[in-house]
């Protein structure tokens, strides 16, 4: 990841008389009523994210960005919330389950089905918690997760995935340690000094980092958290360039000027040292992944592919830093899903800022 200059990377029927008059009156009334409902505002993904943070209330149940219509759709469970949402410029969509009910289902899953190889997250498009089990979940573990999900009824959708959920760490190139190879996420500033963010499972594995295998140290891990969260902050120790940008591996790099929260439906890109740049869509927020090493919560779930060694790499949308690659299943040949640690949470934890 080239956040630093690392070498070698990159329709009416009508009757007669009074009947016709009545029909006309009805049509006029209906048209007037329809015109009184505010229409959704066309929004960019960034504006949709900002609006989503303003319309959260007890009567809402998640939201997502409709990229084709360029509007924010907000799930609501009562008329009062719908009125508020429309007044703000979003589309209100009446659904069955409140966010509290979906969160209750998530708590049940955490208490009764925290099984390695499983994950779950709220999908606002279906108004359900989507639970996945990878190919390693078998026998008693599979029977357990199946029983728990069935007990939650139609608040939950259960599916199997062919891949294996795991942190995407590997031996290879990009940012190197003696025992692992990962990808640099975003350059940041803390206390006026240059640092970078990467995945916590990378920071746990490596203390001293180089920009090439067996090369001279350029940075050291200062703090790292995994599982629970999956982020680490690494302090530059060498005289290395550290521009706030992402390597696109062709043409000019992408400048990064800010951190932002992701929105379901947002189109995003990921850059990593193994598979370089791939794009996709945000599928869920606040997702939980149960790796063999432990559980990580609060993740961004996407259909962007990734492979070992892409860990720690950047998830972004234009100039906005969104996430750090944590792990997932599948690969970039057949596709898969990848989970990301939100960048704003990492910056808050470490007292850092993009720069």
Short mmCIF file of C-alpha atoms in Angstrom, two decimals:
data_model
loop_
_atom_site.label_atom_id
_atom_site.label_comp_id
_atom_site.label_asym_id
_atom_site.label_seq_id
_atom_site.Cartn_x
_atom_site.Cartn_y
_atom_site.Cartn_z
CA UNK A 1 0.00 0.00 0.00
CA UNK A 2 1.52 3.21 -1.12
CA UNK A 3 0.70 5.50 1.73
CA UNK A 4 4.41 5.71 1.91
CA UNK A 5 6.79 5.57 -0.98
CA UNK A 6 7.59 1.88 -0.82
CA UNK A 7 9.55 0.59 -3.79
CA UNK A 8 7.76 -1.83 -6.26
CA UNK A 9 3.99 -1.30 -5.16
CA UNK A 10 1.12 0.03 -6.32
CA UNK A 11 -53.95 5.08 -15.20
CA UNK A 12 -59.77 5.68 -14.78
CA UNK A 13 -62.78 4.44 -15.86
CA UNK A 14 -65.46 7.17 -16.11
CA UNK A 15 -69.38 6.89 -16.14
CA UNK A 16 -71.97 9.64 -16.74
CA UNK A 17 -73.12 12.71 -14.73
CA UNK A 18 -72.50 12.57 -11.00
CA UNK A 19 -70.38 9.40 -11.22
CA UNK A 20 -67.93 11.10 -13.54
CA UNK A 21 -67.86 14.15 -11.29
CA UNK A 22 -67.19 11.97 -8.24
CA UNK A 23 -64.38 10.21 -10.01
CA UNK A 24 -62.83 13.53 -10.97
CA UNK A 25 -63.09 14.80 -7.42
CA UNK A 26 -61.46 11.63 -6.08
CA UNK A 27 -58.62 11.85 -8.54
CA UNK A 28 -58.00 15.47 -7.67
CA UNK A 29 -57.98 14.67 -3.94
CA UNK A 30 -55.57 11.78 -4.36
CA UNK A 31 -53.25 13.85 -6.48
CA UNK A 32 -53.25 16.60 -3.89
CA UNK A 33 -52.45 14.09 -1.13
CA UNK A 34 -49.61 12.56 -3.13
CA UNK A 35 -48.12 15.98 -3.78
CA UNK A 36 -48.06 16.70 -0.04
CA UNK A 37 -45.51 13.91 0.65
CA UNK A 38 -41.94 15.21 0.39
CA UNK A 39 -39.86 13.43 -2.21
CA UNK A 40 -36.46 11.99 -1.28
CA UNK A 41 -33.51 14.24 -1.96
CA UNK A 42 -30.87 13.04 -4.41
CA UNK A 43 -27.72 12.50 -2.37
CA UNK A 44 -24.11 11.53 -2.77
CA UNK A 45 -22.91 8.60 -0.64
CA UNK A 46 -21.16 11.02 1.72
CA UNK A 47 -24.29 13.17 2.11
CA UNK A 48 -26.35 10.01 2.68
CA UNK A 49 -24.00 8.96 5.47
CA UNK A 50 -24.36 12.36 7.13
CA UNK A 51 -28.15 12.25 6.79
CA UNK A 52 -28.30 8.72 8.19
CA UNK A 53 -26.64 9.91 11.39
CA UNK A 54 -29.29 12.63 11.74
CA UNK A 55 -32.41 10.45 11.38
CA UNK A 56 -31.61 7.68 13.84
CA UNK A 57 -34.35 7.44 16.48
CA UNK A 58 -36.43 4.90 18.39
CA UNK A 59 -38.76 4.61 15.41
CA UNK A 60 -36.08 3.78 12.84
CA UNK A 61 -34.55 0.42 12.03
CA UNK A 62 -31.48 1.00 9.93
CA UNK A 63 -30.93 2.66 6.59
CA UNK A 64 -29.23 2.09 3.27
CA UNK A 65 -28.12 4.08 0.27
CA UNK A 66 -29.90 3.39 -3.03
CA UNK A 67 -27.02 4.16 -5.38
CA UNK A 68 -29.15 3.98 -8.55
CA UNK A 69 -31.82 6.40 -7.28
CA UNK A 70 -29.23 8.34 -5.25
CA UNK A 71 -31.41 8.43 -2.14
CA UNK A 72 -31.21 7.33 1.46
CA UNK A 73 -33.86 4.77 2.45
CA UNK A 74 -34.65 4.65 6.17
CA UNK A 75 -36.56 1.77 7.73
CA UNK A 76 -39.27 2.92 10.16
CA UNK A 77 -41.79 1.16 12.40
CA UNK A 78 -44.28 3.98 13.05
CA UNK A 79 -45.87 6.95 11.24
CA UNK A 80 -44.21 9.55 13.45
CA UNK A 81 -40.76 8.32 12.48
CA UNK A 82 -41.79 8.17 8.82
CA UNK A 83 -42.89 11.80 8.91
CA UNK A 84 -39.59 12.87 10.48
CA UNK A 85 -37.53 10.90 7.99
CA UNK A 86 -39.37 12.35 4.97
CA UNK A 87 -39.03 15.87 6.31
CA UNK A 88 -35.25 15.33 6.46
CA UNK A 89 -35.09 14.36 2.77
CA UNK A 90 -34.92 10.56 2.99
CA UNK A 91 -37.37 7.89 1.88
CA UNK A 92 -39.28 6.21 4.73
CA UNK A 93 -39.86 2.45 4.39
CA UNK A 94 -42.20 0.71 6.85
CA UNK A 95 -40.77 -2.56 8.15
CA UNK A 96 -41.72 -5.29 10.62
CA UNK A 97 -38.87 -5.23 13.09
CA UNK A 98 -37.41 -2.35 15.07
CA UNK A 99 -33.70 -2.01 15.58
CA UNK A 100 -34.21 -2.94 19.23
CA UNK A 101 -35.75 -6.25 18.14
CA UNK A 102 -32.92 -6.94 15.74
CA UNK A 103 -30.34 -6.01 18.36
CA UNK A 104 -32.05 -8.42 20.75
CA UNK A 105 -31.57 -11.18 18.18
CA UNK A 106 -27.90 -10.24 17.90
CA UNK A 107 -27.49 -10.45 21.67
CA UNK A 108 -29.03 -13.93 21.65
CA UNK A 109 -26.60 -14.99 18.96
CA UNK A 110 -23.68 -13.63 20.92
CA UNK A 111 -24.77 -15.40 24.12
CA UNK A 112 -25.76 -18.73 22.57
CA UNK A 113 -23.96 -19.09 19.25
CA UNK A 114 -20.53 -17.51 19.39
CA UNK A 115 -18.95 -20.25 17.32
CA UNK A 116 -15.72 -19.88 15.34
CA UNK A 117 -16.47 -19.68 11.62
CA UNK A 118 -19.73 -17.75 12.06
CA UNK A 119 -20.68 -14.13 11.55
CA UNK A 120 -23.76 -11.95 11.69
CA UNK A 121 -24.91 -8.44 10.83
CA UNK A 122 -28.13 -6.49 10.31
CA UNK A 123 -29.15 -6.19 6.66
CA UNK A 124 -31.46 -3.14 6.42
CA UNK A 125 -32.59 -4.12 2.93
CA UNK A 126 -34.25 -7.30 4.26
CA UNK A 127 -34.87 -6.05 7.84
CA UNK A 128 -33.21 -9.18 9.17
CA UNK A 129 -30.07 -10.32 10.89
CA UNK A 130 -28.08 -12.35 8.38
CA UNK A 131 -26.13 -15.18 9.99
CA UNK A 132 -23.41 -17.02 8.12
CA UNK A 133 -21.52 -20.21 8.89
CA UNK A 134 -18.43 -21.13 6.92
CA UNK A 135 -17.31 -24.58 5.81
CA UNK A 136 -15.52 -25.29 9.08
CA UNK A 137 -18.79 -25.22 11.07
CA UNK A 138 -19.90 -28.86 11.28
CA UNK A 139 -21.52 -31.43 13.56
CA UNK A 140 -22.60 -30.18 16.97
CA UNK A 141 -21.54 -26.62 16.17
CA UNK A 142 -23.69 -26.55 13.03
CA UNK A 143 -26.62 -28.11 14.93
CA UNK A 144 -26.26 -25.43 17.62
CA UNK A 145 -26.18 -22.43 15.30
CA UNK A 146 -29.11 -23.90 13.31
CA UNK A 147 -31.18 -24.35 16.49
CA UNK A 148 -30.47 -20.83 17.74
CA UNK A 149 -31.28 -19.19 14.41
CA UNK A 150 -34.52 -21.17 14.03
CA UNK A 151 -35.53 -20.05 17.52
CA UNK A 152 -35.24 -16.43 16.43
CA UNK A 153 -37.84 -16.95 13.66
CA UNK A 154 -38.01 -14.65 10.67
CA UNK A 155 -35.87 -11.99 12.30
CA UNK A 156 -32.93 -14.07 11.09
CA UNK A 157 -31.73 -15.48 7.79
CA UNK A 158 -29.20 -18.32 7.98
CA UNK A 159 -26.80 -19.22 5.19
CA UNK A 160 -23.71 -21.31 4.59
CA UNK A 161 -20.61 -20.00 2.87
CA UNK A 162 -18.04 -22.12 1.08
CA UNK A 163 -14.99 -20.25 2.24
CA UNK A 164 -13.37 -20.02 5.65
CA UNK A 165 -13.54 -16.90 7.81
CA UNK A 166 -10.06 -15.86 8.84
CA UNK A 167 -7.85 -12.84 9.36
CA UNK A 168 -6.10 -12.12 6.07
CA UNK A 169 -2.53 -12.23 7.21
CA UNK A 170 0.24 -13.94 5.30
CA UNK A 171 3.93 -14.23 4.68
CA UNK A 172 4.93 -12.17 1.64
CA UNK A 173 5.69 -8.52 0.83
CA UNK A 174 4.32 -4.94 1.43
CA UNK A 175 4.81 -4.12 5.11
CA UNK A 176 6.91 -6.88 6.54
CA UNK A 177 7.64 -8.29 9.91
CA UNK A 178 9.75 -11.26 10.79
CA UNK A 179 6.66 -13.52 11.02
CA UNK A 180 3.99 -11.89 8.86
CA UNK A 181 3.20 -9.73 5.87
CA UNK A 182 0.28 -7.26 5.93
CA UNK A 183 -0.84 -4.06 4.21
CA UNK A 184 -0.59 -0.52 5.40
CA UNK A 185 -4.00 1.12 5.94
CA UNK A 186 -3.81 4.89 6.27
CA UNK A 187 -1.16 7.33 7.33
CA UNK A 188 -2.17 9.33 10.38
CA UNK A 189 -0.76 11.89 12.75
CA UNK A 190 -0.66 11.55 16.51
CA UNK A 191 0.85 14.17 18.73
CA UNK A 192 2.40 15.81 15.69
CA UNK A 193 4.27 12.63 14.79
CA UNK A 194 3.76 10.34 11.76
CA UNK A 195 2.10 6.95 12.26
CA UNK A 196 0.06 4.52 10.21
CA UNK A 197 -2.93 2.28 10.92
CA UNK A 198 -3.12 -1.40 10.10
CA UNK A 199 -5.01 -4.43 11.40
CA UNK A 200 -4.76 -5.38 15.06
CA UNK A 201 -3.98 -9.01 14.29
CA UNK A 202 -1.03 -7.73 12.28
CA UNK A 203 0.12 -5.52 15.12
CA UNK A 204 -0.16 -8.43 17.55
CA UNK A 205 2.10 -10.51 15.34
CA UNK A 206 4.74 -7.93 14.46
CA UNK A 207 6.61 -5.36 16.50
CA UNK A 208 9.17 -4.13 13.98
CA UNK A 209 8.12 -3.34 10.40
CA UNK A 210 10.04 -2.93 7.14
CA UNK A 211 9.00 -1.93 3.62
CA UNK A 212 10.66 -5.00 2.16
CA UNK A 213 11.36 -8.54 3.27
CA UNK A 214 14.35 -8.57 5.52
CA UNK A 215 14.79 -4.85 5.12
CA UNK A 216 15.69 -2.11 7.54
CA UNK A 217 13.12 -1.13 10.17
CA UNK A 218 10.91 1.82 9.24
CA UNK A 219 8.24 1.62 12.00
CA UNK A 220 7.30 -0.14 15.22
CA UNK A 221 3.91 -1.21 16.59
CA UNK A 222 2.95 1.12 19.43
CA UNK A 223 -0.52 -0.26 20.30
CA UNK A 224 -2.62 -3.11 18.96
CA UNK A 225 -6.03 -4.64 19.75
CA UNK A 226 -7.33 -8.02 18.55
CA UNK A 227 -9.77 -9.72 19.08
CA UNK A 228 -12.63 -7.46 20.24
CA UNK A 229 -11.51 -4.80 17.78
CA UNK A 230 -9.00 -5.20 14.98
CA UNK A 231 -6.73 -2.18 14.74
CA UNK A 232 -3.17 -1.22 15.43
CA UNK A 233 -1.18 2.00 15.31
CA UNK A 234 2.43 1.92 14.16
CA UNK A 235 4.95 4.72 14.63
CA UNK A 236 7.44 5.58 11.93
CA UNK A 237 11.00 5.33 13.13
CA UNK A 238 12.79 5.89 9.83
CA UNK A 239 13.03 8.76 7.40
CA UNK A 240 10.20 7.46 5.18
CA UNK A 241 7.78 9.48 3.09
CA UNK A 242 4.22 9.20 4.46
CA UNK A 243 1.72 11.02 2.18
CA UNK A 244 -1.98 10.71 3.02
CA UNK A 245 -2.95 8.66 0.00
CA UNK A 246 -3.81 5.14 -1.17
CA UNK A 247 -1.90 3.26 -3.83
CA UNK A 248 -4.21 2.40 -6.78
CA UNK A 249 -1.45 0.36 -8.43
CA UNK A 250 -1.99 2.22 -11.72
CA UNK A 251 -1.96 5.94 -12.38
CA UNK A 252 -1.95 8.49 -9.61
CA UNK A 253 -2.69 7.47 -6.03
CA UNK A 254 -5.96 8.37 -4.30
CA UNK A 255 -5.60 11.31 -1.93
CA UNK A 256 -7.15 10.75 1.51
CA UNK A 257 -8.32 13.85 3.39
CA UNK A 258 -10.77 12.58 6.01
CA UNK A 259 -12.23 9.61 7.85
CA UNK A 260 -15.94 8.77 7.49
CA UNK A 261 -18.53 6.19 8.53
CA UNK A 262 -19.68 3.77 5.85
CA UNK A 263 -23.32 3.42 4.70
CA UNK A 264 -25.06 0.23 3.57
CA UNK A 265 -25.31 0.37 -0.23
CA UNK A 266 -22.25 2.58 -0.60
CA UNK A 267 -19.85 1.70 -3.40
CA UNK A 268 -16.34 1.29 -2.04
CA UNK A 269 -12.83 0.27 -3.02
CA UNK A 270 -10.17 -1.71 -1.21
CA UNK A 271 -6.44 -1.64 -1.79
CA UNK A 272 -4.10 -4.31 -0.49
CA UNK A 273 -0.66 -5.67 -1.17
CA UNK A 274 -1.73 -9.12 -2.36
CA UNK A 275 -4.65 -8.42 -4.70
CA UNK A 276 -4.21 -4.69 -5.21
CA UNK A 277 -7.44 -2.73 -5.92
CA UNK A 278 -10.94 -4.25 -5.93
CA UNK A 279 -14.36 -2.67 -5.53
CA UNK A 280 -17.78 -3.65 -4.19
CA UNK A 281 -20.65 -2.61 -1.94
CA UNK A 282 -21.21 -2.22 1.79
CA UNK A 283 -23.69 -4.92 2.84
CA UNK A 284 -24.02 -4.43 6.61
CA UNK A 285 -22.68 -2.39 9.51
CA UNK A 286 -21.91 -3.32 13.09
CA UNK A 287 -21.24 -6.88 12.00
CA UNK A 288 -19.75 -9.55 14.27
CA UNK A 289 -17.21 -12.09 13.06
CA UNK A 290 -16.19 -15.08 15.12
CA UNK A 291 -12.68 -16.01 14.04
CA UNK A 292 -10.87 -18.99 15.42
CA UNK A 293 -8.78 -16.49 17.38
CA UNK A 294 -11.81 -14.74 18.91
CA UNK A 295 -14.73 -12.43 18.09
CA UNK A 296 -14.54 -8.96 16.58
CA UNK A 297 -17.59 -6.66 16.69
CA UNK A 298 -18.63 -3.40 15.03
CA UNK A 299 -17.27 -4.30 11.59
CA UNK A 300 -18.21 -3.15 8.09
CA UNK A 301 -19.38 -6.11 5.97
CA UNK A 302 -18.83 -5.93 2.21
CA UNK A 303 -18.79 -8.08 -0.92
CA UNK A 304 -15.33 -6.84 -1.81
CA UNK A 305 -12.87 -9.69 -2.20
CA UNK A 306 -9.56 -9.97 -0.39
CA UNK A 307 -6.86 -12.54 0.22
CA UNK A 308 -4.13 -13.25 2.79
CA UNK A 309 -1.69 -10.38 3.02
CA UNK A 310 -4.38 -7.78 2.32
CA UNK A 311 -4.96 -7.46 6.08
CA UNK A 312 -4.77 -3.91 7.34
CA UNK A 313 -5.27 -2.47 3.85
CA UNK A 314 -7.46 0.51 3.07
CA UNK A 315 -11.22 0.57 2.45
CA UNK A 316 -12.12 3.95 1.01
CA UNK A 317 -14.62 6.00 -1.02
CA UNK A 318 -12.94 8.85 -2.84
CA UNK A 319 -11.03 10.91 -0.32
CA UNK A 320 -12.73 9.25 2.67
CA UNK A 321 -10.98 6.60 4.74
CA UNK A 322 -13.60 4.05 5.83
CA UNK A 323 -12.01 0.87 7.09
CA UNK A 324 -9.03 -1.40 7.66
CA UNK A 325 -9.15 -4.90 6.19
CA UNK A 326 -9.75 -7.40 8.99
CA UNK A 327 -10.68 -10.74 7.41
CA UNK A 328 -13.25 -12.68 5.45
CA UNK A 329 -13.84 -15.72 3.29
CA UNK A 330 -13.39 -16.53 -0.38
CA UNK A 331 -10.87 -15.01 -2.74
CA UNK A 332 -10.55 -12.66 -5.70
CA UNK A 333 -10.90 -15.44 -8.27
CA UNK A 334 -14.32 -16.74 -7.18
CA UNK A 335 -15.42 -13.86 -4.96
CA UNK A 336 -16.16 -13.64 -1.28
CA UNK A 337 -16.93 -11.30 1.57
CA UNK A 338 -14.63 -9.16 3.61
CA UNK A 339 -14.99 -7.38 6.93
CA UNK A 340 -13.35 -4.09 7.87
CA UNK A 341 -12.58 -2.31 11.10
CA UNK A 342 -14.08 1.23 10.87
CA UNK A 343 -11.36 3.87 10.75
CA UNK A 344 -13.20 6.48 12.93
CA UNK A 345 -13.18 4.01 15.82
CA UNK A 346 -9.46 3.44 15.44
CA UNK A 347 -8.68 7.16 15.31
CA UNK A 348 -10.75 7.76 18.45
CA UNK A 349 -9.04 4.92 20.26
CA UNK A 350 -5.55 6.14 19.48
CA UNK A 351 -6.15 9.92 19.56
CA UNK A 352 -4.97 10.25 15.96
CA UNK A 353 -6.18 11.97 12.81
CA UNK A 354 -5.84 11.40 9.09
CA UNK A 355 -2.77 13.12 7.75
#
